[in-house]
């Protein structure tokens, strides 16, 4: 589930692979938990018109994709009607086939992102609080290692997860270390976001660890590294002041900032590797990392 706020509107993108079986429009058992979260947001909104738009990838043709996207949009709208408790809310389901992609259909990841149902409604007002939550600094010890392993596709690089910490404002900071356990000098620049893996890529703003993701296998959710309002990643940038090559035995400690839901306590950390021909494959997955 991805949330995209533009102005006073919120668009929630729901992956069809979670909501439906292949080529079907009947909601799966997993869909209910996802739709309940959406219904809570709609209840918090002040809008009365909710748009539900079904989309498909370009597999097959729109003689199949168009009616399937319409049926899926209607299935989601009908279920949300039963979950939303606020009165006076109307739903407008519509299907668009493969005409409105948000990612490149040339990759499996891009096609997966394009198979979606988007629920759009006025953004809920920000909750009123008496005072802003205290922002506590994150203290970490790079000698603490909660998970480690080899980064495949490299020549001797290893990762160490030093910790995943929640701050007072609901954000989560991942602190991890890249180590060269090989016998030759290695680049530490191969962890950026790659369009072949993600279906899209940001404008180039310098090498970074932007490609690292948190994954919740139970909920089938992925949480990307956050970006600033001007597109810079909230993560380590390999500028002049940082090591961008590692000699044998050397290491560098880096970080990424995420915003997983408050009820998520354990995630997998997915680390990319673009070392082999820039393919952007998964280099390592650290499983069962607890958010402290």
PDB file of N, CA and C in Angstrom, residues 250-287:
ATOM      1  N   UNK A 250      38.515  -2.702   5.381  1.00  0.00           N
ATOM      2  CA  UNK A 250      37.895  -1.426   5.726  1.00  0.00           C
ATOM      3  C   UNK A 250      36.374  -1.542   5.753  1.00  0.00           C
ATOM      4  N   UNK A 251      35.743  -0.586   6.445  1.00  0.00           N
ATOM      5  CA  UNK A 251      34.279  -0.567   6.530  1.00  0.00           C
ATOM      6  C   UNK A 251      33.792   0.868   6.608  1.00  0.00           C
ATOM      7  N   UNK A 252      32.501   1.059   6.334  1.00  0.00           N
ATOM      8  CA  UNK A 252      31.868   2.365   6.473  1.00  0.00           C
ATOM      9  C   UNK A 252      30.467   2.146   7.038  1.00  0.00           C
ATOM     10  N   UNK A 253      30.092   2.930   8.030  1.00  0.00           N
ATOM     11  CA  UNK A 253      28.764   2.834   8.637  1.00  0.00           C
ATOM     12  C   UNK A 253      27.850   3.871   7.994  1.00  0.00           C
ATOM     13  N   UNK A 254      26.670   3.423   7.561  1.00  0.00           N
ATOM     14  CA  UNK A 254      25.743   4.266   6.803  1.00  0.00           C
ATOM     15  C   UNK A 254      24.357   4.193   7.442  1.00  0.00           C
ATOM     16  N   UNK A 255      23.401   4.959   6.885  1.00  0.00           N
ATOM     17  CA  UNK A 255      22.069   5.021   7.489  1.00  0.00           C
ATOM     18  C   UNK A 255      21.006   5.261   6.429  1.00  0.00           C
ATOM     19  N   UNK A 256      19.769   4.891   6.780  1.00  0.00           N
ATOM     20  CA  UNK A 256      18.580   5.156   5.959  1.00  0.00           C
ATOM     21  C   UNK A 256      17.429   5.501   6.882  1.00  0.00           C
ATOM     22  N   UNK A 257      16.541   6.397   6.410  1.00  0.00           N
ATOM     23  CA  UNK A 257      15.390   6.820   7.202  1.00  0.00           C
ATOM     24  C   UNK A 257      14.102   6.315   6.548  1.00  0.00           C
ATOM     25  N   UNK A 258      13.212   5.719   7.367  1.00  0.00           N
ATOM     26  CA  UNK A 258      11.957   5.150   6.887  1.00  0.00           C
ATOM     27  C   UNK A 258      10.802   5.633   7.763  1.00  0.00           C
ATOM     28  N   UNK A 259       9.574   5.352   7.300  1.00  0.00           N
ATOM     29  CA  UNK A 259       8.398   5.644   8.112  1.00  0.00           C
ATOM     30  C   UNK A 259       7.426   4.465   8.051  1.00  0.00           C
ATOM     31  N   UNK A 260       7.747   3.355   8.708  1.00  0.00           N
ATOM     32  CA  UNK A 260       6.812   2.231   8.756  1.00  0.00           C
ATOM     33  C   UNK A 260       5.675   2.540   9.720  1.00  0.00           C
ATOM     34  N   UNK A 261       4.498   1.918   9.544  1.00  0.00           N
ATOM     35  CA  UNK A 261       3.386   2.154  10.466  1.00  0.00           C
ATOM     36  C   UNK A 261       3.767   1.828  11.906  1.00  0.00           C
ATOM     37  N   UNK A 262       3.090   2.476  12.834  1.00  0.00           N
ATOM     38  CA  UNK A 262       3.420   2.317  14.248  1.00  0.00           C
ATOM     39  C   UNK A 262       3.225   0.890  14.735  1.00  0.00           C
ATOM     40  N   UNK A 263       2.319   0.126  14.085  1.00  0.00           N
ATOM     41  CA  UNK A 263       2.044  -1.234  14.548  1.00  0.00           C
ATOM     42  C   UNK A 263       2.987  -2.274  13.946  1.00  0.00           C
ATOM     43  N   UNK A 264       3.922  -1.847  13.127  1.00  0.00           N
ATOM     44  CA  UNK A 264       4.902  -2.772  12.551  1.00  0.00           C
ATOM     45  C   UNK A 264       6.116  -2.828  13.478  1.00  0.00           C
ATOM     46  N   UNK A 265       6.444  -4.025  13.961  1.00  0.00           N
ATOM     47  CA  UNK A 265       7.533  -4.158  14.928  1.00  0.00           C
ATOM     48  C   UNK A 265       8.727  -4.940  14.394  1.00  0.00           C
ATOM     49  N   UNK A 266       8.515  -5.736  13.340  1.00  0.00           N
ATOM     50  CA  UNK A 266       9.590  -6.552  12.779  1.00  0.00           C
ATOM     51  C   UNK A 266       9.526  -6.492  11.260  1.00  0.00           C
ATOM     52  N   UNK A 267      10.662  -6.321  10.621  1.00  0.00           N
ATOM     53  CA  UNK A 267      10.711  -6.213   9.159  1.00  0.00           C
ATOM     54  C   UNK A 267      11.932  -6.960   8.633  1.00  0.00           C
ATOM     55  N   UNK A 268      11.944  -7.178   7.325  1.00  0.00           N
ATOM     56  CA  UNK A 268      13.150  -7.626   6.635  1.00  0.00           C
ATOM     57  C   UNK A 268      13.818  -6.403   6.009  1.00  0.00           C
ATOM     58  N   UNK A 269      15.129  -6.387   5.997  1.00  0.00           N
ATOM     59  CA  UNK A 269      15.885  -5.307   5.364  1.00  0.00           C
ATOM     60  C   UNK A 269      16.453  -5.836   4.051  1.00  0.00           C
ATOM     61  N   UNK A 270      16.032  -5.236   2.941  1.00  0.00           N
ATOM     62  CA  UNK A 270      16.470  -5.655   1.609  1.00  0.00           C
ATOM     63  C   UNK A 270      17.549  -4.698   1.108  1.00  0.00           C
ATOM     64  N   UNK A 271      18.713  -5.253   0.787  1.00  0.00           N
ATOM     65  CA  UNK A 271      19.860  -4.462   0.344  1.00  0.00           C
ATOM     66  C   UNK A 271      20.142  -4.789  -1.117  1.00  0.00           C
ATOM     67  N   UNK A 272      20.151  -3.786  -2.003  1.00  0.00           N
ATOM     68  CA  UNK A 272      20.387  -4.056  -3.425  1.00  0.00           C
ATOM     69  C   UNK A 272      21.873  -4.181  -3.739  1.00  0.00           C
ATOM     70  N   UNK A 273      22.143  -4.657  -4.922  1.00  0.00           N
ATOM     71  CA  UNK A 273      23.509  -4.640  -5.437  1.00  0.00           C
ATOM     72  C   UNK A 273      23.453  -4.367  -6.925  1.00  0.00           C
ATOM     73  N   UNK A 274      24.068  -3.287  -7.357  1.00  0.00           N
ATOM     74  CA  UNK A 274      24.109  -2.934  -8.779  1.00  0.00           C
ATOM     75  C   UNK A 274      25.474  -3.243  -9.373  1.00  0.00           C
ATOM     76  N   UNK A 275      26.230  -4.097  -8.715  1.00  0.00           N
ATOM     77  CA  UNK A 275      27.618  -4.318  -9.120  1.00  0.00           C
ATOM     78  C   UNK A 275      27.723  -5.067 -10.444  1.00  0.00           C
ATOM     79  N   UNK A 276      26.773  -5.982 -10.714  1.00  0.00           N
ATOM     80  CA  UNK A 276      26.852  -6.777 -11.938  1.00  0.00           C
ATOM     81  C   UNK A 276      26.110  -6.055 -13.052  1.00  0.00           C
ATOM     82  N   UNK A 277      26.829  -5.411 -13.934  1.00  0.00           N
ATOM     83  CA  UNK A 277      26.259  -4.738 -15.116  1.00  0.00           C
ATOM     84  C   UNK A 277      25.140  -3.783 -14.768  1.00  0.00           C
ATOM     85  N   UNK A 278      25.127  -3.276 -13.523  1.00  0.00           N
ATOM     86  CA  UNK A 278      24.101  -2.318 -13.128  1.00  0.00           C
ATOM     87  C   UNK A 278      22.696  -2.876 -13.116  1.00  0.00           C
ATOM     88  N   UNK A 279      22.544  -4.170 -12.847  1.00  0.00           N
ATOM     89  CA  UNK A 279      21.220  -4.776 -12.960  1.00  0.00           C
ATOM     90  C   UNK A 279      20.317  -4.498 -11.766  1.00  0.00           C
ATOM     91  N   UNK A 280      20.844  -4.044 -10.674  1.00  0.00           N
ATOM     92  CA  UNK A 280      19.988  -3.684  -9.554  1.00  0.00           C
ATOM     93  C   UNK A 280      19.303  -4.863  -8.906  1.00  0.00           C
ATOM     94  N   UNK A 281      20.005  -5.997  -8.759  1.00  0.00           N
ATOM     95  CA  UNK A 281      19.418  -7.179  -8.144  1.00  0.00           C
ATOM     96  C   UNK A 281      19.441  -7.047  -6.631  1.00  0.00           C
ATOM     97  N   UNK A 282      18.698  -7.940  -5.953  1.00  0.00           N
ATOM     98  CA  UNK A 282      18.745  -7.990  -4.497  1.00  0.00           C
ATOM     99  C   UNK A 282      20.072  -8.610  -4.094  1.00  0.00           C
ATOM    100  N   UNK A 283      20.852  -7.877  -3.319  1.00  0.00           N
ATOM    101  CA  UNK A 283      22.153  -8.379  -2.898  1.00  0.00           C
ATOM    102  C   UNK A 283      22.102  -9.170  -1.615  1.00  0.00           C
ATOM    103  N   UNK A 284      21.182  -8.790  -0.716  1.00  0.00           N
ATOM    104  CA  UNK A 284      21.059  -9.478   0.565  1.00  0.00           C
ATOM    105  C   UNK A 284      19.730  -9.106   1.201  1.00  0.00           C
ATOM    106  N   UNK A 285      19.214 -10.003   2.024  1.00  0.00           N
ATOM    107  CA  UNK A 285      18.013  -9.732   2.807  1.00  0.00           C
ATOM    108  C   UNK A 285      18.285 -10.147   4.245  1.00  0.00           C
ATOM    109  N   UNK A 286      18.239  -9.187   5.157  1.00  0.00           N
ATOM    110  CA  UNK A 286      18.371  -9.463   6.588  1.00  0.00           C
ATOM    111  C   UNK A 286      16.968  -9.631   7.154  1.00  0.00           C
ATOM    112  N   UNK A 287      16.631 -10.830   7.584  1.00  0.00           N
ATOM    113  CA  UNK A 287      15.254 -11.147   7.955  1.00  0.00           C
ATOM    114  C   UNK A 287      15.015 -10.994   9.458  1.00  0.00           C
TER     115      UNK A 287
END
